[in-house]
JSON list of C-alpha atoms and ligand atoms in Angstrom, two decimals:
[
{"chain": "A", "resi": 1, "resn": "UNK", "atom": "CA", "xyz": [183.29, -121.29, -138.78]},
{"chain": "A", "resi": 2, "resn": "UNK", "atom": "CA", "xyz": [179.82, -119.98, -138.12]},
{"chain": "A", "resi": 3, "resn": "UNK", "atom": "CA", "xyz": [179.61, -116.88, -136.04]},
{"chain": "A", "resi": 4, "resn": "UNK", "atom": "CA", "xyz": [177.49, -117.15, -132.81]},
{"chain": "A", "resi": 5, "resn": "UNK", "atom": "CA", "xyz": [174.63, -114.76, -133.07]},
{"chain": "A", "resi": 6, "resn": "UNK", "atom": "CA", "xyz": [174.21, -112.36, -130.07]},
{"chain": "A", "resi": 7, "resn": "UNK", "atom": "CA", "xyz": [170.86, -112.24, -128.41]},
{"chain": "A", "resi": 8, "resn": "UNK", "atom": "CA", "xyz": [168.48, -109.80, -129.90]},
{"chain": "A", "resi": 9, "resn": "UNK", "atom": "CA", "xyz": [166.65, -108.03, -127.00]},
{"chain": "A", "resi": 10, "resn": "UNK", "atom": "CA", "xyz": [162.99, -107.86, -128.09]},
{"chain": "A", "resi": 11, "resn": "UNK", "atom": "CA", "xyz": [161.34, -104.45, -128.05]},
{"chain": "A", "resi": 12, "resn": "UNK", "atom": "CA", "xyz": [158.10, -106.30, -128.09]},
{"chain": "A", "resi": 13, "resn": "UNK", "atom": "CA", "xyz": [158.56, -107.70, -124.57]},
{"chain": "A", "resi": 14, "resn": "UNK", "atom": "CA", "xyz": [161.28, -105.33, -123.40]},
{"chain": "A", "resi": 15, "resn": "UNK", "atom": "CA", "xyz": [162.83, -108.03, -121.25]},
{"chain": "A", "resi": 16, "resn": "UNK", "atom": "CA", "xyz": [166.42, -108.07, -122.46]},
{"chain": "A", "resi": 17, "resn": "UNK", "atom": "CA", "xyz": [168.63, -111.02, -123.17]},
{"chain": "A", "resi": 18, "resn": "UNK", "atom": "CA", "xyz": [167.68, -113.06, -120.19]},
{"chain": "A", "resi": 19, "resn": "UNK", "atom": "CA", "xyz": [164.13, -113.49, -121.57]},
{"chain": "A", "resi": 20, "resn": "UNK", "atom": "CA", "xyz": [165.11, -113.91, -125.14]},
{"chain": "A", "resi": 21, "resn": "UNK", "atom": "CA", "xyz": [164.07, -117.57, -125.13]},
{"chain": "A", "resi": 22, "resn": "UNK", "atom": "CA", "xyz": [160.70, -116.48, -123.98]},
{"chain": "A", "resi": 23, "resn": "UNK", "atom": "CA", "xyz": [160.21, -113.87, -126.75]},
{"chain": "A", "resi": 24, "resn": "UNK", "atom": "CA", "xyz": [158.51, -116.09, -129.37]},
{"chain": "A", "resi": 25, "resn": "UNK", "atom": "CA", "xyz": [156.51, -117.89, -126.70]},
{"chain": "A", "resi": 26, "resn": "UNK", "atom": "CA", "xyz": [155.25, -114.58, -125.53]},
{"chain": "A", "resi": 27, "resn": "UNK", "atom": "CA", "xyz": [154.25, -113.48, -129.02]},
{"chain": "A", "resi": 28, "resn": "UNK", "atom": "CA", "xyz": [152.85, -116.73, -130.14]},
{"chain": "A", "resi": 29, "resn": "UNK", "atom": "CA", "xyz": [151.08, -118.57, -127.36]},
{"chain": "A", "resi": 30, "resn": "UNK", "atom": "CA", "xyz": [150.62, -117.36, -123.68]},
{"chain": "A", "resi": 31, "resn": "UNK", "atom": "CA", "xyz": [150.39, -120.96, -122.63]},
{"chain": "A", "resi": 32, "resn": "UNK", "atom": "CA", "xyz": [154.06, -121.51, -123.58]},
{"chain": "A", "resi": 33, "resn": "UNK", "atom": "CA", "xyz": [155.15, -118.45, -121.59]},
{"chain": "A", "resi": 34, "resn": "UNK", "atom": "CA", "xyz": [153.08, -119.73, -118.71]},
{"chain": "A", "resi": 35, "resn": "UNK", "atom": "CA", "xyz": [154.90, -123.16, -118.82]},
{"chain": "A", "resi": 36, "resn": "UNK", "atom": "CA", "xyz": [158.26, -121.61, -119.07]},
{"chain": "A", "resi": 37, "resn": "UNK", "atom": "CA", "xyz": [157.54, -119.37, -116.11]},
{"chain": "A", "resi": 38, "resn": "UNK", "atom": "CA", "xyz": [156.17, -122.28, -114.06]},
{"chain": "A", "resi": 39, "resn": "UNK", "atom": "CA", "xyz": [159.40, -124.16, -114.65]},
{"chain": "A", "resi": 40, "resn": "UNK", "atom": "CA", "xyz": [161.40, -121.07, -113.56]},
{"chain": "A", "resi": 41, "resn": "UNK", "atom": "CA", "xyz": [159.52, -121.23, -110.20]},
{"chain": "A", "resi": 42, "resn": "UNK", "atom": "CA", "xyz": [161.49, -124.38, -109.32]},
{"chain": "A", "resi": 43, "resn": "UNK", "atom": "CA", "xyz": [164.74, -122.97, -110.74]},
{"chain": "A", "resi": 44, "resn": "UNK", "atom": "CA", "xyz": [164.30, -119.77, -108.52]},
{"chain": "A", "resi": 45, "resn": "UNK", "atom": "CA", "xyz": [163.89, -121.97, -105.44]},
{"chain": "A", "resi": 46, "resn": "UNK", "atom": "CA", "xyz": [160.16, -120.83, -104.68]},
{"chain": "A", "resi": 47, "resn": "UNK", "atom": "CA", "xyz": [158.59, -124.13, -105.56]},
{"chain": "A", "resi": 48, "resn": "UNK", "atom": "CA", "xyz": [158.93, -127.86, -105.52]},
{"chain": "A", "resi": 49, "resn": "UNK", "atom": "CA", "xyz": [156.98, -130.58, -107.12]},
{"chain": "A", "resi": 50, "resn": "UNK", "atom": "CA", "xyz": [153.44, -129.76, -107.99]},
{"chain": "A", "resi": 51, "resn": "UNK", "atom": "CA", "xyz": [152.52, -127.56, -104.97]},
{"chain": "A", "resi": 52, "resn": "UNK", "atom": "CA", "xyz": [152.33, -124.22, -106.56]},
{"chain": "A", "resi": 53, "resn": "UNK", "atom": "CA", "xyz": [150.23, -122.72, -109.34]},
{"chain": "A", "resi": 54, "resn": "UNK", "atom": "CA", "xyz": [150.38, -120.07, -111.90]},
{"chain": "A", "resi": 55, "resn": "UNK", "atom": "CA", "xyz": [147.99, -118.31, -114.21]},
{"chain": "A", "resi": 56, "resn": "UNK", "atom": "CA", "xyz": [147.77, -115.52, -116.78]},
{"chain": "A", "resi": 57, "resn": "UNK", "atom": "CA", "xyz": [144.94, -113.36, -117.84]},
{"chain": "A", "resi": 58, "resn": "UNK", "atom": "CA", "xyz": [143.60, -114.05, -121.39]},
{"chain": "A", "resi": 59, "resn": "UNK", "atom": "CA", "xyz": [140.54, -112.67, -122.97]},
{"chain": "A", "resi": 60, "resn": "UNK", "atom": "CA", "xyz": [137.55, -112.80, -120.58]},
{"chain": "A", "resi": 61, "resn": "UNK", "atom": "CA", "xyz": [139.24, -115.48, -118.46]},
{"chain": "A", "resi": 62, "resn": "UNK", "atom": "CA", "xyz": [142.67, -116.90, -117.73]},
{"chain": "A", "resi": 63, "resn": "UNK", "atom": "CA", "xyz": [145.09, -119.80, -118.43]},
{"chain": "A", "resi": 64, "resn": "UNK", "atom": "CA", "xyz": [146.12, -121.73, -115.33]},
{"chain": "A", "resi": 65, "resn": "UNK", "atom": "CA", "xyz": [148.50, -124.67, -114.56]},
{"chain": "A", "resi": 66, "resn": "UNK", "atom": "CA", "xyz": [146.52, -127.88, -114.42]},
{"chain": "A", "resi": 67, "resn": "UNK", "atom": "CA", "xyz": [146.05, -129.96, -111.32]},
{"chain": "A", "resi": 68, "resn": "UNK", "atom": "CA", "xyz": [148.49, -132.69, -110.47]},
{"chain": "A", "resi": 69, "resn": "UNK", "atom": "CA", "xyz": [151.10, -132.38, -113.25]},
{"chain": "A", "resi": 70, "resn": "UNK", "atom": "CA", "xyz": [154.81, -131.79, -113.02]},
{"chain": "A", "resi": 71, "resn": "UNK", "atom": "CA", "xyz": [155.68, -128.49, -114.86]},
{"chain": "A", "resi": 72, "resn": "UNK", "atom": "CA", "xyz": [158.54, -130.40, -116.63]},
{"chain": "A", "resi": 73, "resn": "UNK", "atom": "CA", "xyz": [155.87, -132.65, -118.39]},
{"chain": "A", "resi": 74, "resn": "UNK", "atom": "CA", "xyz": [153.60, -129.75, -119.47]},
{"chain": "A", "resi": 75, "resn": "UNK", "atom": "CA", "xyz": [152.61, -129.11, -123.04]},
{"chain": "A", "resi": 76, "resn": "UNK", "atom": "CA", "xyz": [150.52, -126.22, -124.35]},
{"chain": "A", "resi": 77, "resn": "UNK", "atom": "CA", "xyz": [147.43, -128.32, -124.55]},
{"chain": "A", "resi": 78, "resn": "UNK", "atom": "CA", "xyz": [147.79, -129.31, -120.95]},
{"chain": "A", "resi": 79, "resn": "UNK", "atom": "CA", "xyz": [146.91, -125.68, -119.88]},
{"chain": "A", "resi": 80, "resn": "UNK", "atom": "CA", "xyz": [143.21, -125.14, -119.38]},
{"chain": "A", "resi": 81, "resn": "UNK", "atom": "CA", "xyz": [141.47, -121.92, -119.97]},
{"chain": "A", "resi": 82, "resn": "UNK", "atom": "CA", "xyz": [138.96, -120.81, -117.36]},
{"chain": "A", "resi": 83, "resn": "UNK", "atom": "CA", "xyz": [136.23, -118.07, -118.08]},
{"chain": "A", "resi": 84, "resn": "UNK", "atom": "CA", "xyz": [135.55, -115.49, -115.56]},
{"chain": "A", "resi": 85, "resn": "UNK", "atom": "CA", "xyz": [132.24, -116.40, -113.95]},
{"chain": "A", "resi": 86, "resn": "UNK", "atom": "CA", "xyz": [132.83, -120.16, -114.58]},
{"chain": "A", "resi": 87, "resn": "UNK", "atom": "CA", "xyz": [132.25, -123.00, -112.05]},
{"chain": "A", "resi": 88, "resn": "UNK", "atom": "CA", "xyz": [135.81, -124.35, -112.10]},
{"chain": "A", "resi": 89, "resn": "UNK", "atom": "CA", "xyz": [135.34, -126.88, -114.86]},
{"chain": "A", "resi": 90, "resn": "UNK", "atom": "CA", "xyz": [137.38, -126.44, -117.97]},
{"chain": "A", "resi": 91, "resn": "UNK", "atom": "CA", "xyz": [136.32, -127.63, -121.44]},
{"chain": "A", "resi": 92, "resn": "UNK", "atom": "CA", "xyz": [140.04, -128.36, -122.17]},
{"chain": "A", "resi": 93, "resn": "UNK", "atom": "CA", "xyz": [141.58, -131.75, -121.78]},
{"chain": "A", "resi": 94, "resn": "UNK", "atom": "CA", "xyz": [142.96, -130.82, -118.32]},
{"chain": "A", "resi": 95, "resn": "UNK", "atom": "CA", "xyz": [141.26, -129.67, -115.17]},
{"chain": "A", "resi": 96, "resn": "UNK", "atom": "CA", "xyz": [142.73, -126.54, -113.34]},
{"chain": "A", "resi": 97, "resn": "UNK", "atom": "CA", "xyz": [144.57, -126.30, -110.23]},
{"chain": "A", "resi": 98, "resn": "UNK", "atom": "CA", "xyz": [142.59, -126.91, -107.15]},
{"chain": "A", "resi": 99, "resn": "UNK", "atom": "CA", "xyz": [143.41, -123.27, -106.19]},
{"chain": "A", "resi": 100, "resn": "UNK", "atom": "CA", "xyz": [141.68, -121.81, -109.25]},
{"chain": "A", "resi": 101, "resn": "UNK", "atom": "CA", "xyz": [139.24, -119.83, -107.09]},
{"chain": "A", "resi": 102, "resn": "UNK", "atom": "CA", "xyz": [141.67, -117.31, -105.78]},
{"chain": "A", "resi": 103, "resn": "UNK", "atom": "CA", "xyz": [143.18, -116.84, -109.20]},
{"chain": "A", "resi": 104, "resn": "UNK", "atom": "CA", "xyz": [139.69, -116.33, -110.67]},
{"chain": "A", "resi": 105, "resn": "UNK", "atom": "CA", "xyz": [138.60, -113.86, -107.91]},
{"chain": "A", "resi": 106, "resn": "UNK", "atom": "CA", "xyz": [141.81, -111.79, -108.25]},
{"chain": "A", "resi": 107, "resn": "UNK", "atom": "CA", "xyz": [141.17, -111.39, -112.04]},
{"chain": "A", "resi": 108, "resn": "UNK", "atom": "CA", "xyz": [137.51, -110.61, -111.39]},
{"chain": "A", "resi": 109, "resn": "UNK", "atom": "CA", "xyz": [138.18, -107.83, -108.83]},
{"chain": "A", "resi": 110, "resn": "UNK", "atom": "CA", "xyz": [141.69, -106.51, -109.55]},
{"chain": "A", "resi": 111, "resn": "UNK", "atom": "CA", "xyz": [141.98, -105.24, -113.13]},
{"chain": "A", "resi": 112, "resn": "UNK", "atom": "CA", "xyz": [145.67, -104.46, -112.76]},
{"chain": "A", "resi": 113, "resn": "UNK", "atom": "CA", "xyz": [146.37, -108.17, -112.19]},
{"chain": "A", "resi": 114, "resn": "UNK", "atom": "CA", "xyz": [147.57, -109.83, -115.39]},
{"chain": "A", "resi": 115, "resn": "UNK", "atom": "CA", "xyz": [149.45, -112.78, -113.90]},
{"chain": "A", "resi": 116, "resn": "UNK", "atom": "CA", "xyz": [148.92, -114.59, -110.51]},
{"chain": "A", "resi": 117, "resn": "UNK", "atom": "CA", "xyz": [151.44, -116.88, -108.82]},
{"chain": "A", "resi": 118, "resn": "UNK", "atom": "CA", "xyz": [150.95, -119.01, -105.66]},
{"chain": "A", "resi": 119, "resn": "UNK", "atom": "CA", "xyz": [153.91, -120.96, -104.17]},
{"chain": "A", "resi": 120, "resn": "UNK", "atom": "CA", "xyz": [154.73, -123.07, -101.08]},
{"chain": "A", "resi": 121, "resn": "UNK", "atom": "CA", "xyz": [158.15, -121.50, -100.43]},
{"chain": "A", "resi": 122, "resn": "UNK", "atom": "CA", "xyz": [159.95, -122.27, -97.18]},
{"chain": "A", "resi": 123, "resn": "UNK", "atom": "CA", "xyz": [160.50, -118.85, -95.51]},
{"chain": "A", "resi": 124, "resn": "UNK", "atom": "CA", "xyz": [156.93, -117.61, -96.52]},
{"chain": "A", "resi": 125, "resn": "UNK", "atom": "CA", "xyz": [155.42, -120.64, -95.03]},
{"chain": "A", "resi": 126, "resn": "UNK", "atom": "CA", "xyz": [157.56, -120.37, -91.93]},
{"chain": "A", "resi": 127, "resn": "UNK", "atom": "CA", "xyz": [156.09, -116.82, -91.16]},
{"chain": "A", "resi": 128, "resn": "UNK", "atom": "CA", "xyz": [152.69, -117.91, -92.33]},
{"chain": "A", "resi": 129, "resn": "UNK", "atom": "CA", "xyz": [152.70, -120.72, -89.80]},
{"chain": "A", "resi": 130, "resn": "UNK", "atom": "CA", "xyz": [153.04, -118.10, -87.11]},
{"chain": "A", "resi": 131, "resn": "UNK", "atom": "CA", "xyz": [150.11, -116.35, -88.89]},
{"chain": "A", "resi": 132, "resn": "UNK", "atom": "CA", "xyz": [152.41, -113.32, -89.02]},
{"chain": "A", "resi": 133, "resn": "UNK", "atom": "CA", "xyz": [152.63, -110.95, -91.88]},
{"chain": "A", "resi": 134, "resn": "UNK", "atom": "CA", "xyz": [155.67, -108.72, -92.39]},
{"chain": "A", "resi": 135, "resn": "UNK", "atom": "CA", "xyz": [155.98, -105.25, -90.86]},
{"chain": "A", "resi": 136, "resn": "UNK", "atom": "CA", "xyz": [158.08, -102.49, -92.54]},
{"chain": "A", "resi": 137, "resn": "UNK", "atom": "CA", "xyz": [161.47, -103.95, -91.40]},
{"chain": "A", "resi": 138, "resn": "UNK", "atom": "CA", "xyz": [162.90, -103.28, -94.90]},
{"chain": "A", "resi": 139, "resn": "UNK", "atom": "CA", "xyz": [161.87, -100.58, -97.44]},
{"chain": "A", "resi": 140, "resn": "UNK", "atom": "CA", "xyz": [161.23, -103.19, -100.15]},
{"chain": "A", "resi": 141, "resn": "UNK", "atom": "CA", "xyz": [158.11, -104.15, -98.28]},
{"chain": "A", "resi": 142, "resn": "UNK", "atom": "CA", "xyz": [156.60, -101.16, -100.28]},
{"chain": "A", "resi": 143, "resn": "UNK", "atom": "CA", "xyz": [157.10, -103.08, -103.49]},
{"chain": "A", "resi": 144, "resn": "UNK", "atom": "CA", "xyz": [153.81, -104.72, -102.72]},
{"chain": "A", "resi": 145, "resn": "UNK", "atom": "CA", "xyz": [151.88, -101.54, -102.45]},
{"chain": "A", "resi": 146, "resn": "UNK", "atom": "CA", "xyz": [151.78, -100.71, -98.74]},
{"chain": "A", "resi": 147, "resn": "UNK", "atom": "CA", "xyz": [153.81, -100.56, -95.49]},
{"chain": "A", "resi": 148, "resn": "UNK", "atom": "CA", "xyz": [153.04, -104.21, -94.61]},
{"chain": "A", "resi": 149, "resn": "UNK", "atom": "CA", "xyz": [152.56, -107.63, -96.19]},
{"chain": "A", "resi": 150, "resn": "UNK", "atom": "CA", "xyz": [149.51, -109.08, -94.49]},
{"chain": "A", "resi": 151, "resn": "UNK", "atom": "CA", "xyz": [148.82, -112.80, -93.67]},
{"chain": "A", "resi": 152, "resn": "UNK", "atom": "CA", "xyz": [145.36, -113.99, -94.64]},
{"chain": "A", "resi": 153, "resn": "UNK", "atom": "CA", "xyz": [143.27, -115.88, -92.13]},
{"chain": "A", "resi": 154, "resn": "UNK", "atom": "CA", "xyz": [143.39, -119.67, -92.49]},
{"chain": "A", "resi": 155, "resn": "UNK", "atom": "CA", "xyz": [140.94, -121.52, -94.49]},
{"chain": "A", "resi": 156, "resn": "UNK", "atom": "CA", "xyz": [141.06, -124.94, -96.18]},
{"chain": "A", "resi": 157, "resn": "UNK", "atom": "CA", "xyz": [142.99, -125.08, -99.60]},
{"chain": "A", "resi": 158, "resn": "UNK", "atom": "CA", "xyz": [140.81, -124.70, -102.66]},
{"chain": "A", "resi": 159, "resn": "UNK", "atom": "CA", "xyz": [137.73, -123.26, -100.81]},
{"chain": "A", "resi": 160, "resn": "UNK", "atom": "CA", "xyz": [135.85, -120.02, -101.43]},
{"chain": "A", "resi": 161, "resn": "UNK", "atom": "CA", "xyz": [136.59, -119.15, -97.78]},
{"chain": "A", "resi": 162, "resn": "UNK", "atom": "CA", "xyz": [140.35, -119.14, -98.58]},
{"chain": "A", "resi": 163, "resn": "UNK", "atom": "CA", "xyz": [139.78, -116.99, -101.64]},
{"chain": "A", "resi": 164, "resn": "UNK", "atom": "CA", "xyz": [137.80, -114.47, -99.69]},
{"chain": "A", "resi": 165, "resn": "UNK", "atom": "CA", "xyz": [140.47, -114.38, -96.95]},
{"chain": "A", "resi": 166, "resn": "UNK", "atom": "CA", "xyz": [143.15, -113.92, -99.60]},
{"chain": "A", "resi": 167, "resn": "UNK", "atom": "CA", "xyz": [141.36, -110.99, -101.33]},
{"chain": "A", "resi": 168, "resn": "UNK", "atom": "CA", "xyz": [140.88, -109.18, -98.02]},
{"chain": "A", "resi": 169, "resn": "UNK", "atom": "CA", "xyz": [144.68, -109.60, -97.26]},
{"chain": "A", "resi": 170, "resn": "UNK", "atom": "CA", "xyz": [145.42, -108.34, -100.72]},
{"chain": "A", "resi": 171, "resn": "UNK", "atom": "CA", "xyz": [143.45, -104.96, -100.46]},
{"chain": "A", "resi": 172, "resn": "UNK", "atom": "CA", "xyz": [145.74, -102.33, -101.58]},
{"chain": "A", "resi": 173, "resn": "UNK", "atom": "CA", "xyz": [148.46, -104.88, -102.10]},
{"chain": "A", "resi": 174, "resn": "UNK", "atom": "CA", "xyz": [149.81, -107.18, -104.76]},
{"chain": "A", "resi": 175, "resn": "UNK", "atom": "CA", "xyz": [151.04, -109.80, -102.31]},
{"chain": "A", "resi": 176, "resn": "UNK", "atom": "CA", "xyz": [149.99, -111.61, -99.12]},
{"chain": "A", "resi": 177, "resn": "UNK", "atom": "CA", "xyz": [150.86, -114.68, -97.08]},
{"chain": "A", "resi": 178, "resn": "UNK", "atom": "CA", "xyz": [148.20, -117.42, -96.59]},
{"chain": "A", "resi": 179, "resn": "UNK", "atom": "CA", "xyz": [148.17, -118.81, -92.97]},
{"chain": "A", "resi": 180, "resn": "UNK", "atom": "CA", "xyz": [149.70, -122.24, -92.66]},
{"chain": "A", "resi": 181, "resn": "UNK", "atom": "CA", "xyz": [149.96, -122.49, -96.36]},
{"chain": "A", "resi": 182, "resn": "UNK", "atom": "CA", "xyz": [152.22, -120.29, -98.58]},
{"chain": "A", "resi": 183, "resn": "UNK", "atom": "CA", "xyz": [152.48, -117.07, -100.63]},
{"chain": "A", "resi": 184, "resn": "UNK", "atom": "CA", "xyz": [150.25, -115.33, -103.17]},
{"chain": "A", "resi": 185, "resn": "UNK", "atom": "CA", "xyz": [151.31, -112.49, -105.56]},
{"chain": "A", "resi": 186, "resn": "UNK", "atom": "CA", "xyz": [150.13, -110.96, -108.77]},
{"chain": "A", "resi": 187, "resn": "UNK", "atom": "CA", "xyz": [151.87, -108.72, -111.36]},
{"chain": "A", "resi": 188, "resn": "UNK", "atom": "CA", "xyz": [151.38, -106.84, -114.62]},
{"chain": "A", "resi": 189, "resn": "UNK", "atom": "CA", "xyz": [152.73, -109.93, -116.45]},
{"chain": "A", "resi": 190, "resn": "UNK", "atom": "CA", "xyz": [154.24, -113.39, -115.82]},
{"chain": "A", "resi": 191, "resn": "UNK", "atom": "CA", "xyz": [157.67, -112.05, -115.41]},
{"chain": "A", "resi": 192, "resn": "UNK", "atom": "CA", "xyz": [156.74, -109.53, -112.81]},
{"chain": "A", "resi": 193, "resn": "UNK", "atom": "CA", "xyz": [154.70, -112.01, -110.90]},
{"chain": "A", "resi": 194, "resn": "UNK", "atom": "CA", "xyz": [157.70, -114.29, -110.75]},
{"chain": "A", "resi": 195, "resn": "UNK", "atom": "CA", "xyz": [160.08, -111.45, -109.75]},
{"chain": "A", "resi": 196, "resn": "UNK", "atom": "CA", "xyz": [157.63, -110.40, -106.96]},
{"chain": "A", "resi": 197, "resn": "UNK", "atom": "CA", "xyz": [157.37, -113.93, -105.60]},
{"chain": "A", "resi": 198, "resn": "UNK", "atom": "CA", "xyz": [161.12, -114.34, -105.53]},
{"chain": "A", "resi": 199, "resn": "UNK", "atom": "CA", "xyz": [161.45, -110.84, -103.74]},
{"chain": "A", "resi": 200, "resn": "UNK", "atom": "CA", "xyz": [158.70, -111.69, -101.27]},
{"chain": "A", "resi": 201, "resn": "UNK", "atom": "CA", "xyz": [160.40, -115.04, -100.37]},
{"chain": "A", "resi": 202, "resn": "UNK", "atom": "CA", "xyz": [163.73, -113.19, -99.98]},
{"chain": "A", "resi": 203, "resn": "UNK", "atom": "CA", "xyz": [162.22, -110.69, -97.64]},
{"chain": "A", "resi": 204, "resn": "UNK", "atom": "CA", "xyz": [160.61, -113.41, -95.61]},
{"chain": "A", "resi": 205, "resn": "UNK", "atom": "CA", "xyz": [163.96, -115.08, -95.25]},
{"chain": "A", "resi": 206, "resn": "UNK", "atom": "CA", "xyz": [165.57, -111.69, -94.31]},
{"chain": "A", "resi": 207, "resn": "UNK", "atom": "CA", "xyz": [162.94, -110.94, -91.80]},
{"chain": "A", "resi": 208, "resn": "UNK", "atom": "CA", "xyz": [163.34, -114.39, -90.20]},
{"chain": "A", "resi": 209, "resn": "UNK", "atom": "CA", "xyz": [167.10, -113.93, -90.01]},
{"chain": "A", "resi": 210, "resn": "UNK", "atom": "CA", "xyz": [166.81, -110.46, -88.52]},
{"chain": "A", "resi": 211, "resn": "UNK", "atom": "CA", "xyz": [164.48, -111.93, -85.88]},
{"chain": "A", "resi": 212, "resn": "UNK", "atom": "CA", "xyz": [167.12, -114.44, -84.91]},
{"chain": "A", "resi": 213, "resn": "UNK", "atom": "CA", "xyz": [169.52, -111.62, -83.98]},
{"chain": "A", "resi": 214, "resn": "UNK", "atom": "CA", "xyz": [167.03, -109.39, -82.11]},
{"chain": "A", "resi": 215, "resn": "UNK", "atom": "CA", "xyz": [164.01, -107.29, -82.73]},
{"chain": "A", "resi": 216, "resn": "UNK", "atom": "CA", "xyz": [164.32, -105.53, -86.06]},
{"chain": "A", "resi": 217, "resn": "UNK", "atom": "CA", "xyz": [163.83, -101.69, -85.90]},
{"chain": "A", "resi": 218, "resn": "UNK", "atom": "CA", "xyz": [160.84, -100.83, -88.07]},
{"chain": "A", "resi": 219, "resn": "UNK", "atom": "CA", "xyz": [160.68, -97.94, -90.51]},
{"chain": "A", "resi": 220, "resn": "UNK", "atom": "CA", "xyz": [158.15, -95.32, -89.60]},
{"chain": "A", "resi": 221, "resn": "UNK", "atom": "CA", "xyz": [154.95, -94.50, -91.47]},
{"chain": "A", "resi": 222, "resn": "UNK", "atom": "CA", "xyz": [156.68, -91.33, -92.86]},
{"chain": "A", "resi": 223, "resn": "UNK", "atom": "CA", "xyz": [159.71, -93.30, -94.05]},
{"chain": "A", "resi": 224, "resn": "UNK", "atom": "CA", "xyz": [157.51, -95.89, -95.79]},
{"chain": "A", "resi": 225, "resn": "UNK", "atom": "CA", "xyz": [155.32, -93.19, -97.29]},
{"chain": "A", "resi": 226, "resn": "UNK", "atom": "CA", "xyz": [158.41, -91.68, -98.80]},
{"chain": "A", "resi": 227, "resn": "UNK", "atom": "CA", "xyz": [159.52, -94.98, -100.24]},
{"chain": "A", "resi": 228, "resn": "UNK", "atom": "CA", "xyz": [156.00, -95.61, -101.65]},
{"chain": "A", "resi": 229, "resn": "UNK", "atom": "CA", "xyz": [156.01, -92.21, -103.39]},
{"chain": "A", "resi": 230, "resn": "UNK", "atom": "CA", "xyz": [159.51, -92.90, -104.81]},
{"chain": "A", "resi": 231, "resn": "UNK", "atom": "CA", "xyz": [158.34, -96.26, -106.16]},
{"chain": "A", "resi": 232, "resn": "UNK", "atom": "CA", "xyz": [155.40, -94.54, -107.77]},
{"chain": "A", "resi": 233, "resn": "UNK", "atom": "CA", "xyz": [157.90, -92.29, -109.57]},
{"chain": "A", "resi": 234, "resn": "UNK", "atom": "CA", "xyz": [159.10, -95.23, -111.61]},
{"chain": "A", "resi": 235, "resn": "UNK", "atom": "CA", "xyz": [156.00, -95.02, -113.68]},
{"chain": "A", "resi": 236, "resn": "UNK", "atom": "CA", "xyz": [155.03, -98.49, -112.72]},
{"chain": "A", "resi": 237, "resn": "UNK", "atom": "CA", "xyz": [154.34, -100.35, -109.57]},
{"chain": "A", "resi": 238, "resn": "UNK", "atom": "CA", "xyz": [157.57, -102.47, -109.65]},
{"chain": "A", "resi": 239, "resn": "UNK", "atom": "CA", "xyz": [161.01, -100.80, -109.49]},
{"chain": "A", "resi": 240, "resn": "UNK", "atom": "CA", "xyz": [162.74, -104.14, -110.07]},
{"chain": "A", "resi": 241, "resn": "UNK", "atom": "CA", "xyz": [161.70, -104.37, -113.70]},
{"chain": "B", "resi": 301, "resn": "ZN", "atom": "ZN1", "xyz": [148.67, -124.02, -102.08]}
]
């Protein structure tokens, strides 16, 4: 009887057995890793249908999920590449998500961003509809680079105005909420972008639940500074990975 092979954690991606199926994708074609991560968004409960979008930096531009396609139907050639400084039209067979502008502007202005994720997740939207960011009710808020997660001003989806508002809310942060819309995060790679989005949605839910019970006691600036310094000691921005 054939012996089952145990997973071979890849030193190339350093992601352990859970990401073993992604290893070859990661090495061969970033579009396939993008598709696999986009499908994980639904499995992780942060997205439904075609409402979110995801991108990964590649060369002097980025690959991004196309407009109006279910992630389950995507093939590598469905993923358009967009150049930095482009006008939003791709030379590939599909056109990019209508939200390509804030993906583009994050890559253009935040060199540390290697992957960008936008989702319409329930608890993030609930807070964003109050146009409320998150105060330091939990130390994990520091994961995103500061002592709050801001909510960007409202603007119509797909507009430059929305991208400008998002970039402002992201100053010094790797995540923000978009008023009456959803969440936006970036990371050093696709996996971290997804992890950060899942963590942000969890924090939104926890904050919402705490607010049902009373008024959460917030951490002080000193307490948050200590956490931010401790997170910095991991040698990378994200202590989850
Ligand atoms: Zn959206």
